[in-house]
PDB file of C-alpha atoms in Angstrom:
ATOM      1  CA  GLN U  71       0.000   0.000   0.000  1.00  0.00           C
ATOM      2  CA  VAL U  72       1.232   3.472  -0.883  1.00  0.00           C
ATOM      3  CA  GLN U  73       0.170   6.815   0.532  1.00  0.00           C
ATOM      4  CA  LEU U  74       0.888  10.341  -0.615  1.00  0.00           C
ATOM      5  CA  VAL U  75       0.424  13.093   1.935  1.00  0.00           C
ATOM      6  CA  GLU U  76       0.618  16.757   1.004  1.00  0.00           C
ATOM      7  CA  SER U  77       1.292  19.517   3.486  1.00  0.00           C
ATOM      8  CA  GLY U  78       2.197  23.184   3.536  1.00  0.00           C
ATOM      9  CA  GLY U  79      -0.983  24.780   2.280  1.00  0.00           C
ATOM     10  CA  ASP U  80      -1.989  27.985   3.997  1.00  0.00           C
ATOM     11  CA  LEU U  81      -3.532  31.435   3.660  1.00  0.00           C
ATOM     12  CA  VAL U  82      -1.014  33.975   2.363  1.00  0.00           C
ATOM     13  CA  GLN U  83      -1.118  37.497   1.031  1.00  0.00           C
ATOM     14  CA  ASN U  84      -0.677  38.499  -2.577  1.00  0.00           C
ATOM     15  CA  GLY U  85       3.032  38.272  -3.392  1.00  0.00           C
ATOM     16  CA  GLY U  86       3.767  35.806  -0.625  1.00  0.00           C
ATOM     17  CA  SER U  87       5.447  32.418  -0.720  1.00  0.00           C
ATOM     18  CA  LEU U  88       4.636  28.882   0.315  1.00  0.00           C
ATOM     19  CA  ARG U  89       6.392  25.551   0.106  1.00  0.00           C
ATOM     20  CA  LEU U  90       4.283  22.457  -0.397  1.00  0.00           C
ATOM     21  CA  SER U  91       5.523  18.979   0.425  1.00  0.00           C
ATOM     22  CA  CYS U  92       4.388  15.599  -0.836  1.00  0.00           C
ATOM     23  CA  ALA U  93       5.605  12.635   1.185  1.00  0.00           C
ATOM     24  CA  ALA U  94       5.229   9.116  -0.189  1.00  0.00           C
ATOM     25  CA  SER U  95       5.182   6.162   2.180  1.00  0.00           C
ATOM     26  CA  GLY U  96       4.542   2.449   2.065  1.00  0.00           C
ATOM     27  CA  SER U  97       6.053  -0.449   0.205  1.00  0.00           C
ATOM     28  CA  ILE U  98       7.818   1.639  -2.402  1.00  0.00           C
ATOM     29  CA  PHE U  99      10.239   0.164  -4.884  1.00  0.00           C
ATOM     30  CA  SER U 100      10.750   3.264  -6.993  1.00  0.00           C
ATOM     31  CA  ILE U 101       9.153   6.613  -7.726  1.00  0.00           C
ATOM     32  CA  ASN U 102       9.188   7.719 -11.330  1.00  0.00           C
ATOM     33  CA  ALA U 103       7.649  11.054 -12.262  1.00  0.00           C
ATOM     34  CA  MET U 104       6.106  13.344  -9.683  1.00  0.00           C
ATOM     35  CA  GLY U 105       3.778  16.199 -10.396  1.00  0.00           C
ATOM     36  CA  TRP U 106       1.628  18.885  -8.886  1.00  0.00           C
ATOM     37  CA  TYR U 107      -1.892  19.737  -9.973  1.00  0.00           C
ATOM     38  CA  ARG U 108      -4.421  22.227  -8.695  1.00  0.00           C
ATOM     39  CA  GLN U 109      -8.158  22.680  -8.752  1.00  0.00           C
ATOM     40  CA  ALA U 110      -9.849  25.992  -8.124  1.00  0.00           C
ATOM     41  CA  PRO U 111     -13.542  26.200  -7.188  1.00  0.00           C
ATOM     42  CA  GLY U 112     -15.737  25.599 -10.211  1.00  0.00           C
ATOM     43  CA  LYS U 113     -12.793  24.724 -12.442  1.00  0.00           C
ATOM     44  CA  GLN U 114     -11.235  21.544 -13.721  1.00  0.00           C
ATOM     45  CA  ARG U 115      -8.065  20.184 -12.200  1.00  0.00           C
ATOM     46  CA  GLU U 116      -5.034  21.492 -14.052  1.00  0.00           C
ATOM     47  CA  TRP U 117      -1.428  20.427 -14.250  1.00  0.00           C
ATOM     48  CA  VAL U 118       1.035  22.808 -12.606  1.00  0.00           C
ATOM     49  CA  ALA U 119       4.491  21.250 -12.687  1.00  0.00           C
ATOM     50  CA  GLY U 120       6.267  17.936 -13.121  1.00  0.00           C
ATOM     51  CA  ILE U 121       9.637  16.397 -12.399  1.00  0.00           C
ATOM     52  CA  THR U 122      11.132  13.165 -13.728  1.00  0.00           C
ATOM     53  CA  SER U 123      13.110  10.662 -11.708  1.00  0.00           C
ATOM     54  CA  GLY U 124      16.229  12.214 -13.191  1.00  0.00           C
ATOM     55  CA  GLY U 125      15.266  15.713 -12.121  1.00  0.00           C
ATOM     56  CA  ARG U 126      14.024  17.161 -15.392  1.00  0.00           C
ATOM     57  CA  THR U 127      11.298  19.723 -14.730  1.00  0.00           C
ATOM     58  CA  ASN U 128       8.414  21.250 -16.633  1.00  0.00           C
ATOM     59  CA  TYR U 129       5.956  23.983 -15.716  1.00  0.00           C
ATOM     60  CA  ALA U 130       2.639  25.349 -16.814  1.00  0.00           C
ATOM     61  CA  ASP U 131       3.028  28.757 -18.415  1.00  0.00           C
ATOM     62  CA  SER U 132       0.934  30.323 -15.658  1.00  0.00           C
ATOM     63  CA  VAL U 133       3.517  29.448 -12.979  1.00  0.00           C
ATOM     64  CA  LYS U 134       6.772  29.464 -14.929  1.00  0.00           C
ATOM     65  CA  GLY U 135       9.353  31.652 -13.218  1.00  0.00           C
ATOM     66  CA  ARG U 136       7.404  31.724  -9.952  1.00  0.00           C
ATOM     67  CA  PHE U 137       7.130  28.060  -8.919  1.00  0.00           C
ATOM     68  CA  THR U 138       9.914  25.526  -8.530  1.00  0.00           C
ATOM     69  CA  ILE U 139       9.373  21.783  -8.302  1.00  0.00           C
ATOM     70  CA  SER U 140      11.980  19.565  -6.695  1.00  0.00           C
ATOM     71  CA  ARG U 141      12.329  16.172  -5.044  1.00  0.00           C
ATOM     72  CA  ASP U 142      14.405  14.378  -2.453  1.00  0.00           C
ATOM     73  CA  ASN U 143      14.642  10.782  -3.612  1.00  0.00           C
ATOM     74  CA  ALA U 144      16.178   9.624  -0.335  1.00  0.00           C
ATOM     75  CA  LYS U 145      13.128  10.889   1.527  1.00  0.00           C
ATOM     76  CA  ASN U 146      10.550   9.897  -1.139  1.00  0.00           C
ATOM     77  CA  THR U 147       9.333  13.474  -0.984  1.00  0.00           C
ATOM     78  CA  GLY U 148       8.492  16.078  -3.575  1.00  0.00           C
ATOM     79  CA  TYR U 149       8.249  19.813  -3.114  1.00  0.00           C
ATOM     80  CA  LEU U 150       6.664  22.802  -4.765  1.00  0.00           C
ATOM     81  CA  GLN U 151       8.160  26.168  -3.872  1.00  0.00           C
ATOM     82  CA  MET U 152       5.682  28.874  -4.772  1.00  0.00           C
ATOM     83  CA  ASN U 153       6.827  32.489  -4.887  1.00  0.00           C
ATOM     84  CA  SER U 154       5.111  35.705  -5.968  1.00  0.00           C
ATOM     85  CA  LEU U 155       1.748  34.116  -5.298  1.00  0.00           C
ATOM     86  CA  LYS U 156      -1.322  35.664  -6.862  1.00  0.00           C
ATOM     87  CA  PRO U 157      -5.011  35.398  -5.943  1.00  0.00           C
ATOM     88  CA  GLU U 158      -5.531  33.302  -9.080  1.00  0.00           C
ATOM     89  CA  ASP U 159      -3.212  30.677  -7.597  1.00  0.00           C
ATOM     90  CA  THR U 160      -5.873  29.942  -4.996  1.00  0.00           C
ATOM     91  CA  ALA U 161      -6.800  26.274  -5.273  1.00  0.00           C
ATOM     92  CA  VAL U 162      -6.497  22.863  -3.727  1.00  0.00           C
ATOM     93  CA  TYR U 163      -3.095  21.522  -4.712  1.00  0.00           C
ATOM     94  CA  TYR U 164      -2.655  17.822  -5.359  1.00  0.00           C
ATOM     95  CA  CYS U 165       0.443  15.724  -5.685  1.00  0.00           C
ATOM     96  CA  LYS U 166       0.653  12.805  -8.103  1.00  0.00           C
ATOM     97  CA  ALA U 167       3.430  10.253  -8.241  1.00  0.00           C
ATOM     98  CA  THR U 168       4.035   7.271 -10.481  1.00  0.00           C
ATOM     99  CA  ILE U 169       5.192   4.542  -8.141  1.00  0.00           C
ATOM    100  CA  ALA U 170       6.260   0.934  -8.465  1.00  0.00           C
ATOM    101  CA  THR U 171       5.719  -1.037  -5.286  1.00  0.00           C
ATOM    102  CA  LYS U 172       7.765  -3.926  -3.964  1.00  0.00           C
ATOM    103  CA  ARG U 173       4.756  -6.180  -4.492  1.00  0.00           C
ATOM    104  CA  SER U 174       4.132  -5.154  -8.089  1.00  0.00           C
ATOM    105  CA  LEU U 175       6.954  -3.569 -10.031  1.00  0.00           C
ATOM    106  CA  TYR U 176       4.441  -2.169 -12.543  1.00  0.00           C
ATOM    107  CA  PRO U 177       4.158   1.572 -11.851  1.00  0.00           C
ATOM    108  CA  TYR U 178       0.805   3.121 -11.049  1.00  0.00           C
ATOM    109  CA  ASP U 179      -0.292   6.696 -10.467  1.00  0.00           C
ATOM    110  CA  TYR U 180      -1.081   7.659  -6.895  1.00  0.00           C
ATOM    111  CA  TRP U 181      -2.700  10.877  -5.703  1.00  0.00           C
ATOM    112  CA  GLY U 182      -2.575  12.731  -2.445  1.00  0.00           C
ATOM    113  CA  GLN U 183      -5.603  14.148  -0.661  1.00  0.00           C
ATOM    114  CA  GLY U 184      -4.811  17.761  -1.487  1.00  0.00           C
ATOM    115  CA  THR U 185      -3.789  20.834   0.460  1.00  0.00           C
ATOM    116  CA  GLN U 186      -5.550  24.201   0.329  1.00  0.00           C
ATOM    117  CA  VAL U 187      -3.669  27.268  -0.833  1.00  0.00           C
ATOM    118  CA  THR U 188      -5.472  30.582  -0.509  1.00  0.00           C
ATOM    119  CA  VAL U 189      -3.946  33.847  -1.698  1.00  0.00           C
ATOM    120  CA  SER U 190      -5.665  36.999  -0.480  1.00  0.00           C
ATOM    121  CA  SER U 191      -5.648  40.167  -2.569  1.00  0.00           C
TER     122      SER U 191
END
């Protein structure tokens, strides 16, 4: 069994910063790609940023230059550093990781429960 737990969401002012964490636990053999998504009220979930197992990163245009995705493979944890936050960044942020378990080496996508980020104007 694998669990992803996000943390770090909070209420911040326009222009502020937050760092989200995504900790994976359980019978993990390997973690391939990790990514962050967000869903604002009344909107569809959208991709924000991704990072490969080798550390290659990609970002949505809306966050490029403001957000930084990273990972600590030794800790099975991913991060999203968010700077220059704007009210339009307000959403529930979800972590997704493609994980192969020790029981089944075939990788599956796992999602966290989400963490709320609210940016006040």
